[in-house]
Amino acid sequence: MIWLLLLHIIALLMWGAGILYIPVMLAGASRADDEFESSSGSHDSAARFVFTYIATPAALVAIVSGAMAFLFNQTSEFWFIAKLTLVSSVALIHVLLWVLIRRAERKQYKHLRLMSALASVVLMLLMTTVIWLALAKPQLSEMMPWT
């Protein structure tokens, strides 16, 4: 069981690093039109490489190993449901990063820096909250003392 949690944490670190680095690359691409982000027929852009070969496989491993850990633990407490909801939001932003990558590759730079910055901020907030939920494991009564 510990190896499964270790695999989950390593995959989460790789996924998080990948999806936090992609908006930085996209913002840089929108500022300077150079070979860094250009795509030819023989190779893909750097952002696409990180998305396809690092972030997405790490996301899949993190999700599968997390699901397997859930099956072993059978946790259905408030903090876990909230964590899964936030992780779903991170996965949605992961998919939306693909749209931004495609826009950068087509040199459609309008609002790309703003959307990249927004994606970075939202991802950092979501990831910080997910980590807090996983470590603190707050109960519903702790979150809403008036109930």
PDB file of C-alpha atoms in Angstrom:
ATOM      1  CA  MET A   1       0.000   0.000   0.000  1.00  0.00           C
ATOM      2  CA  ILE A   2       2.825   2.426   0.808  1.00  0.00           C
ATOM      3  CA  TRP A   3       4.345   1.907  -2.650  1.00  0.00           C
ATOM      4  CA  LEU A   4       1.011   2.889  -4.180  1.00  0.00           C
ATOM      5  CA  LEU A   5       0.874   6.138  -2.204  1.00  0.00           C
ATOM      6  CA  LEU A   6       4.503   6.844  -3.090  1.00  0.00           C
ATOM      7  CA  LEU A   7       3.733   6.327  -6.782  1.00  0.00           C
ATOM      8  CA  HIS A   8       0.701   8.612  -6.409  1.00  0.00           C
ATOM      9  CA  ILE A   9       2.754  11.393  -4.798  1.00  0.00           C
ATOM     10  CA  ILE A  10       5.555  11.168  -7.378  1.00  0.00           C
ATOM     11  CA  ALA A  11       3.052  11.269 -10.240  1.00  0.00           C
ATOM     12  CA  LEU A  12       1.281  14.240  -8.644  1.00  0.00           C
ATOM     13  CA  LEU A  13       4.566  16.130  -8.373  1.00  0.00           C
ATOM     14  CA  MET A  14       5.374  15.477 -12.025  1.00  0.00           C
ATOM     15  CA  TRP A  15       1.847  16.398 -13.136  1.00  0.00           C
ATOM     16  CA  GLY A  16       1.853  19.591 -11.100  1.00  0.00           C
ATOM     17  CA  ALA A  17       5.284  20.628 -12.344  1.00  0.00           C
ATOM     18  CA  GLY A  18       4.275  19.994 -15.942  1.00  0.00           C
ATOM     19  CA  ILE A  19       1.010  21.898 -15.884  1.00  0.00           C
ATOM     20  CA  LEU A  20       2.554  24.804 -13.994  1.00  0.00           C
ATOM     21  CA  TYR A  21       5.417  25.051 -16.502  1.00  0.00           C
ATOM     22  CA  ILE A  22       3.231  24.997 -19.633  1.00  0.00           C
ATOM     23  CA  PRO A  23       1.596  28.432 -19.028  1.00  0.00           C
ATOM     24  CA  VAL A  24       5.058  29.915 -18.474  1.00  0.00           C
ATOM     25  CA  MET A  25       6.216  28.596 -21.842  1.00  0.00           C
ATOM     26  CA  LEU A  26       3.047  29.853 -23.523  1.00  0.00           C
ATOM     27  CA  ALA A  27       3.405  33.326 -22.038  1.00  0.00           C
ATOM     28  CA  GLY A  28       6.981  33.427 -23.291  1.00  0.00           C
ATOM     29  CA  ALA A  29       5.883  32.322 -26.745  1.00  0.00           C
ATOM     30  CA  SER A  30       3.346  35.119 -26.959  1.00  0.00           C
ATOM     31  CA  ARG A  31       6.031  37.690 -26.187  1.00  0.00           C
ATOM     32  CA  ALA A  32       8.635  36.631 -28.714  1.00  0.00           C
ATOM     33  CA  ASP A  33       7.993  34.852 -31.976  1.00  0.00           C
ATOM     34  CA  ASP A  34      11.044  32.623 -32.305  1.00  0.00           C
ATOM     35  CA  GLU A  35      12.069  28.999 -32.736  1.00  0.00           C
ATOM     36  CA  PHE A  36      11.261  28.207 -29.094  1.00  0.00           C
ATOM     37  CA  GLU A  37       7.593  27.580 -29.751  1.00  0.00           C
ATOM     38  CA  SER A  38       7.482  27.154 -33.494  1.00  0.00           C
ATOM     39  CA  SER A  39       6.288  23.864 -34.838  1.00  0.00           C
ATOM     40  CA  SER A  40       7.504  22.278 -38.027  1.00  0.00           C
ATOM     41  CA  GLY A  41       6.421  19.075 -39.659  1.00  0.00           C
ATOM     42  CA  SER A  42       9.187  17.073 -38.015  1.00  0.00           C
ATOM     43  CA  HIS A  43       8.764  18.074 -34.361  1.00  0.00           C
ATOM     44  CA  ASP A  44       6.225  19.563 -31.980  1.00  0.00           C
ATOM     45  CA  SER A  45       6.483  22.660 -29.804  1.00  0.00           C
ATOM     46  CA  ALA A  46       8.161  22.505 -26.407  1.00  0.00           C
ATOM     47  CA  ALA A  47       4.843  23.113 -24.648  1.00  0.00           C
ATOM     48  CA  ARG A  48       3.228  20.276 -26.575  1.00  0.00           C
ATOM     49  CA  PHE A  49       6.137  17.985 -25.677  1.00  0.00           C
ATOM     50  CA  VAL A  50       5.735  18.730 -21.949  1.00  0.00           C
ATOM     51  CA  PHE A  51       1.964  18.324 -22.210  1.00  0.00           C
ATOM     52  CA  THR A  52       2.061  15.068 -24.193  1.00  0.00           C
ATOM     53  CA  TYR A  53       5.075  13.255 -22.765  1.00  0.00           C
ATOM     54  CA  ILE A  54       5.315  14.506 -19.177  1.00  0.00           C
ATOM     55  CA  ALA A  55       2.139  16.104 -17.794  1.00  0.00           C
ATOM     56  CA  THR A  56      -0.508  13.852 -19.340  1.00  0.00           C
ATOM     57  CA  PRO A  57       1.152  10.492 -18.527  1.00  0.00           C
ATOM     58  CA  ALA A  58       1.860  11.744 -14.996  1.00  0.00           C
ATOM     59  CA  ALA A  59      -1.794  12.804 -14.661  1.00  0.00           C
ATOM     60  CA  LEU A  60      -2.979   9.379 -15.756  1.00  0.00           C
ATOM     61  CA  VAL A  61      -0.640   7.596 -13.322  1.00  0.00           C
ATOM     62  CA  ALA A  62      -1.701   9.948 -10.509  1.00  0.00           C
ATOM     63  CA  ILE A  63      -5.385   9.396 -11.195  1.00  0.00           C
ATOM     64  CA  VAL A  64      -5.096   5.608 -11.522  1.00  0.00           C
ATOM     65  CA  SER A  65      -2.875   5.229  -8.442  1.00  0.00           C
ATOM     66  CA  GLY A  66      -5.196   7.539  -6.484  1.00  0.00           C
ATOM     67  CA  ALA A  67      -8.203   5.487  -7.534  1.00  0.00           C
ATOM     68  CA  MET A  68      -6.435   2.288  -6.486  1.00  0.00           C
ATOM     69  CA  ALA A  69      -5.560   3.820  -3.108  1.00  0.00           C
ATOM     70  CA  PHE A  70      -9.218   4.806  -2.721  1.00  0.00           C
ATOM     71  CA  LEU A  71     -10.306   1.226  -3.452  1.00  0.00           C
ATOM     72  CA  PHE A  72      -8.000  -0.041  -0.713  1.00  0.00           C
ATOM     73  CA  ASN A  73      -9.031   2.590   1.866  1.00  0.00           C
ATOM     74  CA  GLN A  74     -12.731   3.036   0.984  1.00  0.00           C
ATOM     75  CA  THR A  75     -12.656   6.670   2.172  1.00  0.00           C
ATOM     76  CA  SER A  76     -15.846   8.674   1.713  1.00  0.00           C
ATOM     77  CA  GLU A  77     -15.351  11.531   4.145  1.00  0.00           C
ATOM     78  CA  PHE A  78     -15.992  15.195   3.354  1.00  0.00           C
ATOM     79  CA  TRP A  79     -12.339  16.113   2.810  1.00  0.00           C
ATOM     80  CA  PHE A  80     -11.918  13.321   0.265  1.00  0.00           C
ATOM     81  CA  ILE A  81     -14.991  14.297  -1.760  1.00  0.00           C
ATOM     82  CA  ALA A  82     -13.846  17.948  -1.720  1.00  0.00           C
ATOM     83  CA  LYS A  83     -10.354  16.879  -2.814  1.00  0.00           C
ATOM     84  CA  LEU A  84     -11.743  14.842  -5.720  1.00  0.00           C
ATOM     85  CA  THR A  85     -13.853  17.803  -6.807  1.00  0.00           C
ATOM     86  CA  LEU A  86     -10.814  20.072  -6.860  1.00  0.00           C
ATOM     87  CA  VAL A  87      -8.691  17.468  -8.660  1.00  0.00           C
ATOM     88  CA  SER A  88     -11.422  17.292 -11.307  1.00  0.00           C
ATOM     89  CA  SER A  89     -11.035  21.045 -11.728  1.00  0.00           C
ATOM     90  CA  VAL A  90      -7.273  20.634 -12.133  1.00  0.00           C
ATOM     91  CA  ALA A  91      -7.900  17.981 -14.781  1.00  0.00           C
ATOM     92  CA  LEU A  92     -10.260  20.345 -16.597  1.00  0.00           C
ATOM     93  CA  ILE A  93      -7.613  23.080 -16.638  1.00  0.00           C
ATOM     94  CA  HIS A  94      -5.145  20.464 -17.884  1.00  0.00           C
ATOM     95  CA  VAL A  95      -7.392  19.919 -20.899  1.00  0.00           C
ATOM     96  CA  LEU A  96      -7.849  23.674 -21.384  1.00  0.00           C
ATOM     97  CA  LEU A  97      -4.060  24.042 -21.533  1.00  0.00           C
ATOM     98  CA  TRP A  98      -4.200  21.960 -24.707  1.00  0.00           C
ATOM     99  CA  VAL A  99      -6.394  24.657 -26.262  1.00  0.00           C
ATOM    100  CA  LEU A 100      -3.845  27.314 -25.283  1.00  0.00           C
ATOM    101  CA  ILE A 101      -1.024  25.215 -26.748  1.00  0.00           C
ATOM    102  CA  ARG A 102      -2.894  24.926 -30.035  1.00  0.00           C
ATOM    103  CA  ARG A 103      -3.485  28.689 -30.072  1.00  0.00           C
ATOM    104  CA  ALA A 104       0.217  29.359 -29.497  1.00  0.00           C
ATOM    105  CA  GLU A 105       1.210  26.944 -32.255  1.00  0.00           C
ATOM    106  CA  ARG A 106      -1.141  28.741 -34.630  1.00  0.00           C
ATOM    107  CA  LYS A 107       0.407  32.039 -33.504  1.00  0.00           C
ATOM    108  CA  GLN A 108      -2.919  33.294 -32.155  1.00  0.00           C
ATOM    109  CA  TYR A 109      -1.343  35.290 -29.353  1.00  0.00           C
ATOM    110  CA  LYS A 110      -4.270  37.555 -28.515  1.00  0.00           C
ATOM    111  CA  HIS A 111      -4.957  37.253 -24.762  1.00  0.00           C
ATOM    112  CA  LEU A 112      -2.602  34.245 -24.520  1.00  0.00           C
ATOM    113  CA  ARG A 113      -0.455  35.820 -21.797  1.00  0.00           C
ATOM    114  CA  LEU A 114      -3.548  36.759 -19.775  1.00  0.00           C
ATOM    115  CA  MET A 115      -5.052  33.272 -20.089  1.00  0.00           C
ATOM    116  CA  SER A 116      -1.699  31.689 -19.205  1.00  0.00           C
ATOM    117  CA  ALA A 117      -1.359  33.863 -16.104  1.00  0.00           C
ATOM    118  CA  LEU A 118      -4.938  33.106 -15.091  1.00  0.00           C
ATOM    119  CA  ALA A 119      -4.369  29.368 -15.564  1.00  0.00           C
ATOM    120  CA  SER A 120      -1.219  29.540 -13.415  1.00  0.00           C
ATOM    121  CA  VAL A 121      -2.953  31.373 -10.565  1.00  0.00           C
ATOM    122  CA  VAL A 122      -6.000  29.098 -10.581  1.00  0.00           C
ATOM    123  CA  LEU A 123      -3.811  25.973 -10.738  1.00  0.00           C
ATOM    124  CA  MET A 124      -1.684  27.148  -7.810  1.00  0.00           C
ATOM    125  CA  LEU A 125      -4.771  27.882  -5.711  1.00  0.00           C
ATOM    126  CA  LEU A 126      -6.376  24.543  -6.557  1.00  0.00           C
ATOM    127  CA  MET A 127      -3.195  22.555  -5.934  1.00  0.00           C
ATOM    128  CA  THR A 128      -2.540  24.302  -2.619  1.00  0.00           C
ATOM    129  CA  THR A 129      -6.086  23.579  -1.486  1.00  0.00           C
ATOM    130  CA  VAL A 130      -5.844  19.935  -2.575  1.00  0.00           C
ATOM    131  CA  ILE A 131      -2.605  19.505  -0.612  1.00  0.00           C
ATOM    132  CA  TRP A 132      -4.148  21.168   2.423  1.00  0.00           C
ATOM    133  CA  LEU A 133      -7.225  18.918   2.243  1.00  0.00           C
ATOM    134  CA  ALA A 134      -5.087  15.788   1.881  1.00  0.00           C
ATOM    135  CA  LEU A 135      -2.841  16.674   4.826  1.00  0.00           C
ATOM    136  CA  ALA A 136      -5.315  18.323   7.231  1.00  0.00           C
ATOM    137  CA  LYS A 137      -8.290  16.031   6.467  1.00  0.00           C
ATOM    138  CA  PRO A 138     -10.767  18.550   7.919  1.00  0.00           C
ATOM    139  CA  GLN A 139     -14.198  17.375   8.960  1.00  0.00           C
ATOM    140  CA  LEU A 140     -17.325  19.152   7.750  1.00  0.00           C
ATOM    141  CA  SER A 141     -18.021  20.442  11.275  1.00  0.00           C
ATOM    142  CA  GLU A 142     -14.549  22.064  11.322  1.00  0.00           C
ATOM    143  CA  MET A 143     -15.198  23.786   8.000  1.00  0.00           C
ATOM    144  CA  MET A 144     -18.644  25.109   8.968  1.00  0.00           C
ATOM    145  CA  PRO A 145     -18.854  25.678  12.727  1.00  0.00           C
ATOM    146  CA  TRP A 146     -22.404  27.050  12.472  1.00  0.00           C
ATOM    147  CA  THR A 147     -23.766  23.597  11.506  1.00  0.00           C
TER     148      THR A 147
END
